[in-house]
Structure formats: C-alpha cells, structure tokens
Amino acid sequence: MKVNKAEIVISAVSPKQYPQDRLSEIALAGRSNVGKSSFINRLIHRKNLARTSSKPGKTQTLNFYRINEKFYFVDVPGYGYAKVSKKEREKWGKMMEEYFALRDTLKLATLIIDIRHKPTDDDVMMYEFLKHYQLPVLVVATKLDKIPKNKKSAHLEQVIQTLDLDPEDTVIPFSSETGEGKEDVWHYLEQYL
Ligand SMILES: Nc1nc2c(ncn2[C@@H]2O[C@H](COP(=O)(O)OP(=O)(O)OP(=O)(O)O)[C@@H](O)[C@H]2O)c(=O)[nH]1
Ligand SMILES: [Mg+2]
C-alpha cells in the first residue's frame, strides 16, 4: 500500500474518546519494548510518528493513527514489563478489555513477538485473549535482523508451536530495522481493509 497520509488522531484512555468515523482498525499487541511502534513507523515510512524508545513502557495510551483517511493502526501499551505497579497493571487490563472486547470496527489484531526468543507466557496469554474475542490474528515475528538467516525457519516453527497457532492465523518474519517482510505484511493486512 502506498501511504500518502498518516496522522495521529487521538491518544485515548477510554471508549468515549475513540474515533467515531467507523473506519476499520488494525490493532497492535505485544510485550513492552518488543517493537510495536517501530513496526507502525516502518510500514508507513515515518521515522517517529509512533513514538519509540529503547526503554520499555513508552506507549501508555491507545494511539489511533489514521492512514490514508482509510483505516487506523491502533498502537497499544505493551505488557510484561516487570516494573509496573499492580494498580497500573489493572488499569492496563481494563483498557485492553474495553477495547478488544467491544470494538466492532476492529478487524484484525497484529501480535508482535521477538523472533529471537520462544514466545513468553504473557505472549501465549495475549494470543489466547485475542482468540477468546474471536479475532483473526497476524503474528509478526520482529527483529529478524538479529538472527542468522539459517535459523529463521527453526525460530518460526518455535513460534507456531508455542502459541499453538490457529490454522486461520499466520506468522510473518519481519524487521523494522531493514524493512524485510514489509511487503508480505501489507499484502496480508489488505485483506482486512
Ligand atoms: N534491531 C532491531 N531493533 C528494533 C526492531 N524493532 C524495534 N527495535 C528497537 O526496539 C526498541 C523498542 O521499540 P518500540 O517500537 O518503542 O517498542 P514498543 O513495543 O512500541 O514498546 P512500548 O511502547 O514500550 O510497549 C527500540 O530501541 C527500537 O529501535 C527491529 O526490527 N530490529
Ligand atoms: Mg510503543
């Protein structure tokens, strides 16, 4: 997809702030610091529209990015960051439930995981949470630039096995650093737009 326009519309913390224009949405999910915001930036060729950081916990709100006035990427706060208080974790849980359970313009969830490692228990829980809401899930195995080429298929197999990936779902290897996998991702997303 050729991206001509990308704009942040709102950083929301509650449903009444979500956009009302009924455009389709593709939401990101994934561990803190795994590369969700970098993924958005790479897909839309913007260096830092979605704010990134080398420290976990950068994204704290649901950020709605409207692309080509056609659909939204929704960047969400990550999970699995140890230094988070119980209260913050509860706030995060409520925000995720409210969005993923009730949002009827949400067409696809994109679960970003780190290709270098076996998906964590939190990753497995997040995948199950998304499937519980009967969402189609695209798993993006990012940081592909950090593993040797000859290890790629073994790592992907580990992702499929650990998440117990549903036959309707797919995993695509990707790197925000090099852009590898970008065309495959766009091709997949376009079915939902
Ligand atoms: N080498 C490499 N580094 C990456 C890649 N994707 C992200 N990073 C780096 O990983 C760090 C975290 O990236 P973010 O995009 O901010 O991660 P996030 O998932 O949005 O993090 P939170 O908002 O804190 O949940 C940054 O230092 C990025 O530069 C990748 O594909 N390859
Ligand atoms: Mg982020």
PDB file of C-alpha atoms and ligand atoms in Angstrom:
ATOM      1  CA  MET A   1       0.000   0.000   0.000  1.00  0.00           C
ATOM      2  CA  LYS A   2       1.243   3.464  -0.819  1.00  0.00           C
ATOM      3  CA  VAL A   3       0.878   5.632   2.271  1.00  0.00           C
ATOM      4  CA  ASN A   4       0.154   9.257   1.367  1.00  0.00           C
ATOM      5  CA  LYS A   5      -1.172  10.433   4.670  1.00  0.00           C
ATOM      6  CA  ALA A   6      -0.615   9.305   8.262  1.00  0.00           C
ATOM      7  CA  GLU A   7      -1.810  11.294  11.239  1.00  0.00           C
ATOM      8  CA  ILE A   8      -2.330  10.763  14.943  1.00  0.00           C
ATOM      9  CA  VAL A   9      -5.999  11.363  15.656  1.00  0.00           C
ATOM     10  CA  ILE A  10      -6.229  10.656  19.376  1.00  0.00           C
ATOM     11  CA  SER A  11      -4.427   9.107  22.328  1.00  0.00           C
ATOM     12  CA  ALA A  12      -7.352   7.550  24.150  1.00  0.00           C
ATOM     13  CA  VAL A  13      -7.726   6.073  27.619  1.00  0.00           C
ATOM     14  CA  SER A  14     -11.445   5.346  27.485  1.00  0.00           C
ATOM     15  CA  PRO A  15     -14.027   4.283  24.865  1.00  0.00           C
ATOM     16  CA  LYS A  16     -15.786   7.623  24.705  1.00  0.00           C
ATOM     17  CA  GLN A  17     -12.607   9.083  23.228  1.00  0.00           C
ATOM     18  CA  TYR A  18     -12.282   6.542  20.397  1.00  0.00           C
ATOM     19  CA  PRO A  19     -12.793   7.908  16.875  1.00  0.00           C
ATOM     20  CA  GLN A  20     -16.399   7.877  15.682  1.00  0.00           C
ATOM     21  CA  ASP A  21     -15.857   7.733  11.926  1.00  0.00           C
ATOM     22  CA  ARG A  22     -16.343   3.948  11.671  1.00  0.00           C
ATOM     23  CA  LEU A  23     -13.157   3.288   9.676  1.00  0.00           C
ATOM     24  CA  SER A  24     -11.639  -0.202  10.039  1.00  0.00           C
ATOM     25  CA  GLU A  25      -8.973  -0.689  12.670  1.00  0.00           C
ATOM     26  CA  ILE A  26      -5.908  -2.911  12.925  1.00  0.00           C
ATOM     27  CA  ALA A  27      -4.588  -3.100  16.480  1.00  0.00           C
ATOM     28  CA  LEU A  28      -1.097  -3.917  17.656  1.00  0.00           C
ATOM     29  CA  ALA A  29      -0.380  -6.024  20.700  1.00  0.00           C
ATOM     30  CA  GLY A  30       2.853  -7.247  22.205  1.00  0.00           C
ATOM     31  CA  ARG A  31       5.341  -7.164  25.021  1.00  0.00           C
ATOM     32  CA  SER A  32       6.699  -3.874  26.191  1.00  0.00           C
ATOM     33  CA  ASN A  33       9.687  -2.829  24.069  1.00  0.00           C
ATOM     34  CA  VAL A  34       9.194  -5.607  21.500  1.00  0.00           C
ATOM     35  CA  GLY A  35       8.874  -3.107  18.629  1.00  0.00           C
ATOM     36  CA  LYS A  36       5.146  -2.321  18.117  1.00  0.00           C
ATOM     37  CA  SER A  37       5.617   1.389  17.494  1.00  0.00           C
ATOM     38  CA  SER A  38       8.653   0.734  15.273  1.00  0.00           C
ATOM     39  CA  PHE A  39       6.530  -1.690  13.245  1.00  0.00           C
ATOM     40  CA  ILE A  40       3.953   1.038  12.530  1.00  0.00           C
ATOM     41  CA  ASN A  41       6.640   3.542  11.596  1.00  0.00           C
ATOM     42  CA  ARG A  42       8.314   1.131   9.189  1.00  0.00           C
ATOM     43  CA  LEU A  43       5.036   0.243   7.478  1.00  0.00           C
ATOM     44  CA  ILE A  44       4.075   3.867   6.922  1.00  0.00           C
ATOM     45  CA  HIS A  45       7.636   5.173   6.243  1.00  0.00           C
ATOM     46  CA  ARG A  46       7.644   7.647   9.086  1.00  0.00           C
ATOM     47  CA  LYS A  47      10.670   7.816  11.331  1.00  0.00           C
ATOM     48  CA  ASN A  48       8.948   8.566  14.604  1.00  0.00           C
ATOM     49  CA  LEU A  49       5.225   9.199  14.127  1.00  0.00           C
ATOM     50  CA  ALA A  50       4.551   6.402  16.605  1.00  0.00           C
ATOM     51  CA  ARG A  51       6.923   7.344  19.423  1.00  0.00           C
ATOM     52  CA  THR A  52       9.509   4.673  20.166  1.00  0.00           C
ATOM     53  CA  SER A  53      12.055   4.252  22.915  1.00  0.00           C
ATOM     54  CA  SER A  54      14.826   1.934  23.993  1.00  0.00           C
ATOM     55  CA  LYS A  55      13.143   1.896  27.425  1.00  0.00           C
ATOM     56  CA  PRO A  56      10.028  -0.250  27.920  1.00  0.00           C
ATOM     57  CA  GLY A  57       6.675   1.359  28.662  1.00  0.00           C
ATOM     58  CA  LYS A  58       6.829   4.203  26.142  1.00  0.00           C
ATOM     59  CA  THR A  59       3.277   3.791  24.831  1.00  0.00           C
ATOM     60  CA  GLN A  60       0.748   4.275  27.658  1.00  0.00           C
ATOM     61  CA  THR A  61      -2.474   5.044  25.804  1.00  0.00           C
ATOM     62  CA  LEU A  62      -4.402   3.691  22.828  1.00  0.00           C
ATOM     63  CA  ASN A  63      -2.995   5.736  19.962  1.00  0.00           C
ATOM     64  CA  PHE A  64      -5.138   5.914  16.834  1.00  0.00           C
ATOM     65  CA  TYR A  65      -3.164   6.607  13.651  1.00  0.00           C
ATOM     66  CA  ARG A  66      -5.342   7.287  10.624  1.00  0.00           C
ATOM     67  CA  ILE A  67      -3.733   6.086   7.413  1.00  0.00           C
ATOM     68  CA  ASN A  68      -4.755   7.491   4.001  1.00  0.00           C
ATOM     69  CA  GLU A  69      -8.068   8.509   5.586  1.00  0.00           C
ATOM     70  CA  LYS A  70      -8.976   4.851   5.054  1.00  0.00           C
ATOM     71  CA  PHE A  71      -8.191   2.897   8.223  1.00  0.00           C
ATOM     72  CA  TYR A  72      -6.479   3.086  11.624  1.00  0.00           C
ATOM     73  CA  PHE A  73      -3.463   1.473  13.173  1.00  0.00           C
ATOM     74  CA  VAL A  74      -4.102   1.375  16.907  1.00  0.00           C
ATOM     75  CA  ASP A  75      -0.880   1.280  18.936  1.00  0.00           C
ATOM     76  CA  VAL A  76      -1.407  -0.106  22.426  1.00  0.00           C
ATOM     77  CA  PRO A  77       0.717  -0.196  25.582  1.00  0.00           C
ATOM     78  CA  GLY A  78       2.839  -3.296  25.933  1.00  0.00           C
ATOM     79  CA  TYR A  79       2.638  -5.986  28.628  1.00  0.00           C
ATOM     80  CA  GLY A  80       5.160  -7.977  30.591  1.00  0.00           C
ATOM     81  CA  TYR A  81       7.214  -5.114  31.931  1.00  0.00           C
ATOM     82  CA  ALA A  82       8.185  -6.084  35.469  1.00  0.00           C
ATOM     83  CA  LYS A  83       8.447  -2.590  36.948  1.00  0.00           C
ATOM     84  CA  VAL A  84       4.744  -1.854  36.788  1.00  0.00           C
ATOM     85  CA  SER A  85       2.589  -1.439  39.878  1.00  0.00           C
ATOM     86  CA  LYS A  86      -0.466  -3.593  40.493  1.00  0.00           C
ATOM     87  CA  LYS A  87      -2.661  -0.542  40.006  1.00  0.00           C
ATOM     88  CA  GLU A  88      -1.099   0.243  36.630  1.00  0.00           C
ATOM     89  CA  ARG A  89      -1.485  -3.360  35.568  1.00  0.00           C
ATOM     90  CA  GLU A  90      -5.182  -3.236  36.450  1.00  0.00           C
ATOM     91  CA  LYS A  91      -5.594  -0.010  34.502  1.00  0.00           C
ATOM     92  CA  TRP A  92      -3.902  -1.660  31.516  1.00  0.00           C
ATOM     93  CA  GLY A  93      -6.177  -4.714  31.786  1.00  0.00           C
ATOM     94  CA  LYS A  94      -9.311  -2.594  31.841  1.00  0.00           C
ATOM     95  CA  MET A  95      -8.182  -0.550  28.852  1.00  0.00           C
ATOM     96  CA  MET A  96      -7.403  -3.706  26.851  1.00  0.00           C
ATOM     97  CA  GLU A  97     -10.713  -5.403  27.733  1.00  0.00           C
ATOM     98  CA  GLU A  98     -12.732  -2.328  26.849  1.00  0.00           C
ATOM     99  CA  TYR A  99     -11.043  -2.037  23.505  1.00  0.00           C
ATOM    100  CA  PHE A 100     -10.612  -5.638  22.348  1.00  0.00           C
ATOM    101  CA  ALA A 101     -13.912  -6.946  23.694  1.00  0.00           C
ATOM    102  CA  LEU A 102     -16.216  -4.207  22.436  1.00  0.00           C
ATOM    103  CA  ARG A 103     -14.745  -2.515  19.404  1.00  0.00           C
ATOM    104  CA  ASP A 104     -16.733  -3.601  16.368  1.00  0.00           C
ATOM    105  CA  THR A 105     -14.580  -1.655  13.878  1.00  0.00           C
ATOM    106  CA  LEU A 106     -11.568  -3.756  14.941  1.00  0.00           C
ATOM    107  CA  LYS A 107     -10.867  -6.143  12.044  1.00  0.00           C
ATOM    108  CA  LEU A 108      -7.525  -7.730  12.872  1.00  0.00           C
ATOM    109  CA  ALA A 109      -5.086  -7.941  15.746  1.00  0.00           C
ATOM    110  CA  THR A 110      -1.380  -7.945  15.000  1.00  0.00           C
ATOM    111  CA  LEU A 111       0.582  -9.667  17.735  1.00  0.00           C
ATOM    112  CA  ILE A 112       4.227  -8.624  17.652  1.00  0.00           C
ATOM    113  CA  ILE A 113       6.695 -11.066  19.147  1.00  0.00           C
ATOM    114  CA  ASP A 114      10.507 -11.200  19.191  1.00  0.00           C
ATOM    115  CA  ILE A 115      11.779 -13.799  16.705  1.00  0.00           C
ATOM    116  CA  ARG A 116      14.910 -14.388  18.785  1.00  0.00           C
ATOM    117  CA  HIS A 117      13.087 -15.948  21.715  1.00  0.00           C
ATOM    118  CA  LYS A 118      10.442 -18.528  22.424  1.00  0.00           C
ATOM    119  CA  PRO A 119       7.141 -16.626  22.985  1.00  0.00           C
ATOM    120  CA  THR A 120       6.748 -15.866  26.698  1.00  0.00           C
ATOM    121  CA  ASP A 121       3.843 -16.994  28.884  1.00  0.00           C
ATOM    122  CA  ASP A 122       2.496 -13.447  28.522  1.00  0.00           C
ATOM    123  CA  ASP A 123       2.639 -13.755  24.728  1.00  0.00           C
ATOM    124  CA  VAL A 124       0.709 -17.019  24.894  1.00  0.00           C
ATOM    125  CA  MET A 125      -1.853 -15.423  27.208  1.00  0.00           C
ATOM    126  CA  MET A 126      -2.258 -12.454  24.878  1.00  0.00           C
ATOM    127  CA  TYR A 127      -2.764 -14.722  21.875  1.00  0.00           C
ATOM    128  CA  GLU A 128      -5.420 -16.658  23.800  1.00  0.00           C
ATOM    129  CA  PHE A 129      -7.071 -13.411  24.909  1.00  0.00           C
ATOM    130  CA  LEU A 130      -7.357 -12.264  21.273  1.00  0.00           C
ATOM    131  CA  LYS A 131      -8.717 -15.627  20.147  1.00  0.00           C
ATOM    132  CA  HIS A 132     -11.199 -15.545  23.012  1.00  0.00           C
ATOM    133  CA  TYR A 133     -12.680 -12.467  21.323  1.00  0.00           C
ATOM    134  CA  GLN A 134     -12.681 -14.383  18.028  1.00  0.00           C
ATOM    135  CA  LEU A 135     -10.312 -12.003  16.368  1.00  0.00           C
ATOM    136  CA  PRO A 136      -8.159 -13.021  13.435  1.00  0.00           C
ATOM    137  CA  VAL A 137      -4.529 -12.604  14.472  1.00  0.00           C
ATOM    138  CA  LEU A 138      -1.478 -11.868  12.367  1.00  0.00           C
ATOM    139  CA  VAL A 139       1.660 -12.779  14.307  1.00  0.00           C
ATOM    140  CA  VAL A 140       4.627 -10.637  13.303  1.00  0.00           C
ATOM    141  CA  ALA A 141       7.967 -12.089  14.387  1.00  0.00           C
ATOM    142  CA  THR A 142      10.111  -8.972  14.514  1.00  0.00           C
ATOM    143  CA  LYS A 143      13.835  -8.225  14.967  1.00  0.00           C
ATOM    144  CA  LEU A 144      14.604 -10.663  12.146  1.00  0.00           C
ATOM    145  CA  ASP A 145      17.818  -8.693  11.575  1.00  0.00           C
ATOM    146  CA  LYS A 146      19.082 -10.042  14.907  1.00  0.00           C
ATOM    147  CA  ILE A 147      19.206 -13.741  13.998  1.00  0.00           C
ATOM    148  CA  PRO A 148      21.304 -15.565  11.382  1.00  0.00           C
ATOM    149  CA  LYS A 149      19.395 -16.358   8.176  1.00  0.00           C
ATOM    150  CA  ASN A 150      19.809 -20.107   8.581  1.00  0.00           C
ATOM    151  CA  LYS A 151      17.987 -20.006  11.952  1.00  0.00           C
ATOM    152  CA  LYS A 152      14.846 -18.339  10.626  1.00  0.00           C
ATOM    153  CA  SER A 153      12.675 -21.378   9.941  1.00  0.00           C
ATOM    154  CA  ALA A 154      13.531 -23.049  13.264  1.00  0.00           C
ATOM    155  CA  HIS A 155      12.586 -19.879  15.144  1.00  0.00           C
ATOM    156  CA  LEU A 156       9.328 -19.537  13.220  1.00  0.00           C
ATOM    157  CA  GLU A 157       8.457 -23.141  13.957  1.00  0.00           C
ATOM    158  CA  GLN A 158       9.021 -22.485  17.653  1.00  0.00           C
ATOM    159  CA  VAL A 159       6.621 -19.536  17.485  1.00  0.00           C
ATOM    160  CA  ILE A 160       3.911 -21.622  15.802  1.00  0.00           C
ATOM    161  CA  GLN A 161       4.304 -24.468  18.309  1.00  0.00           C
ATOM    162  CA  THR A 162       4.478 -22.311  21.430  1.00  0.00           C
ATOM    163  CA  LEU A 163       1.477 -20.165  20.580  1.00  0.00           C
ATOM    164  CA  ASP A 164      -0.356 -23.230  19.275  1.00  0.00           C
ATOM    165  CA  LEU A 165      -1.274 -21.094  16.289  1.00  0.00           C
ATOM    166  CA  ASP A 166      -4.765 -21.469  14.910  1.00  0.00           C
ATOM    167  CA  PRO A 167      -4.828 -22.696  11.262  1.00  0.00           C
ATOM    168  CA  GLU A 168      -6.579 -19.482  10.171  1.00  0.00           C
ATOM    169  CA  ASP A 169      -3.716 -17.375  11.559  1.00  0.00           C
ATOM    170  CA  THR A 170      -0.301 -16.642  10.053  1.00  0.00           C
ATOM    171  CA  VAL A 171       3.168 -15.671  11.220  1.00  0.00           C
ATOM    172  CA  ILE A 172       5.323 -13.338   9.116  1.00  0.00           C
ATOM    173  CA  PRO A 173       9.027 -12.720   9.841  1.00  0.00           C
ATOM    174  CA  PHE A 174       9.829  -9.007   9.882  1.00  0.00           C
ATOM    175  CA  SER A 175      12.427  -6.381  10.694  1.00  0.00           C
ATOM    176  CA  SER A 176      11.740  -2.726  11.423  1.00  0.00           C
ATOM    177  CA  GLU A 177      15.465  -2.162  11.035  1.00  0.00           C
ATOM    178  CA  THR A 178      15.796  -3.448   7.447  1.00  0.00           C
ATOM    179  CA  GLY A 179      12.167  -3.439   6.278  1.00  0.00           C
ATOM    180  CA  GLU A 180      12.300  -7.152   5.462  1.00  0.00           C
ATOM    181  CA  GLY A 181       8.805  -8.661   5.486  1.00  0.00           C
ATOM    182  CA  LYS A 182       7.065  -5.342   4.928  1.00  0.00           C
ATOM    183  CA  GLU A 183       5.507  -6.301   1.587  1.00  0.00           C
ATOM    184  CA  ASP A 184       4.253  -9.608   2.996  1.00  0.00           C
ATOM    185  CA  VAL A 185       2.678  -7.776   5.933  1.00  0.00           C
ATOM    186  CA  TRP A 186       0.935  -5.192   3.746  1.00  0.00           C
ATOM    187  CA  HIS A 187      -0.331  -7.924   1.453  1.00  0.00           C
ATOM    188  CA  TYR A 188      -1.844  -9.710   4.455  1.00  0.00           C
ATOM    189  CA  LEU A 189      -3.341  -6.577   6.038  1.00  0.00           C
ATOM    190  CA  GLU A 190      -5.010  -5.521   2.815  1.00  0.00           C
ATOM    191  CA  GLN A 191      -7.438  -8.441   3.020  1.00  0.00           C
ATOM    192  CA  TYR A 192      -8.939  -6.765   6.090  1.00  0.00           C
ATOM    193  CA  LEU A 193      -9.170  -3.214   4.729  1.00  0.00           C
TER     194      LEU A 193
HETATM  195  N1  LIG B   1      17.345  -4.373  15.635  1.00  0.00           N
HETATM  196  C1  LIG B   1      16.055  -4.075  15.725  1.00  0.00           C
HETATM  197  N2  LIG B   1      15.605  -3.254  16.720  1.00  0.00           N
HETATM  198  C2  LIG B   1      14.281  -2.993  16.784  1.00  0.00           C
HETATM  199  C3  LIG B   1      13.340  -3.554  15.855  1.00  0.00           C
HETATM  200  N3  LIG B   1      12.103  -3.121  16.198  1.00  0.00           N
HETATM  201  C4  LIG B   1      12.259  -2.312  17.286  1.00  0.00           C
HETATM  202  N4  LIG B   1      13.544  -2.227  17.642  1.00  0.00           N
HETATM  203  C5  LIG B   1      14.091  -1.446  18.788  1.00  0.00           C
HETATM  204  O1  LIG B   1      13.449  -1.887  19.974  1.00  0.00           O
HETATM  205  C6  LIG B   1      13.192  -0.800  20.886  1.00  0.00           C
HETATM  206  C7  LIG B   1      11.719  -0.723  21.246  1.00  0.00           C
HETATM  207  O2  LIG B   1      10.940  -0.374  20.132  1.00  0.00           O
HETATM  208  P1  LIG B   1       9.460   0.273  20.265  1.00  0.00           P
HETATM  209  O3  LIG B   1       8.928   0.297  18.860  1.00  0.00           O
HETATM  210  O4  LIG B   1       9.495   1.538  21.020  1.00  0.00           O
HETATM  211  O5  LIG B   1       8.728  -0.847  21.125  1.00  0.00           O
HETATM  212  P2  LIG B   1       7.210  -0.884  21.670  1.00  0.00           P
HETATM  213  O6  LIG B   1       6.766  -2.303  21.537  1.00  0.00           O
HETATM  214  O7  LIG B   1       6.386   0.140  20.965  1.00  0.00           O
HETATM  215  O8  LIG B   1       7.430  -0.527  23.209  1.00  0.00           O
HETATM  216  P3  LIG B   1       6.353   0.055  24.305  1.00  0.00           P
HETATM  217  O9  LIG B   1       5.658   1.230  23.687  1.00  0.00           O
HETATM  218  O10 LIG B   1       7.238   0.421  25.434  1.00  0.00           O
HETATM  219  O11 LIG B   1       5.433  -1.074  24.617  1.00  0.00           O
HETATM  220  C8  LIG B   1      13.724   0.447  20.160  1.00  0.00           C
HETATM  221  O12 LIG B   1      15.025   0.705  20.634  1.00  0.00           O
HETATM  222  C9  LIG B   1      13.742   0.033  18.687  1.00  0.00           C
HETATM  223  O13 LIG B   1      14.705   0.733  17.935  1.00  0.00           O
HETATM  224  C10 LIG B   1      13.865  -4.423  14.808  1.00  0.00           C
HETATM  225  O14 LIG B   1      13.139  -4.969  13.964  1.00  0.00           O
HETATM  226  N5  LIG B   1      15.208  -4.649  14.814  1.00  0.00           N
HETATM  227 MG    MG B   2       5.263   1.675  21.749  1.00  0.00          MG
END
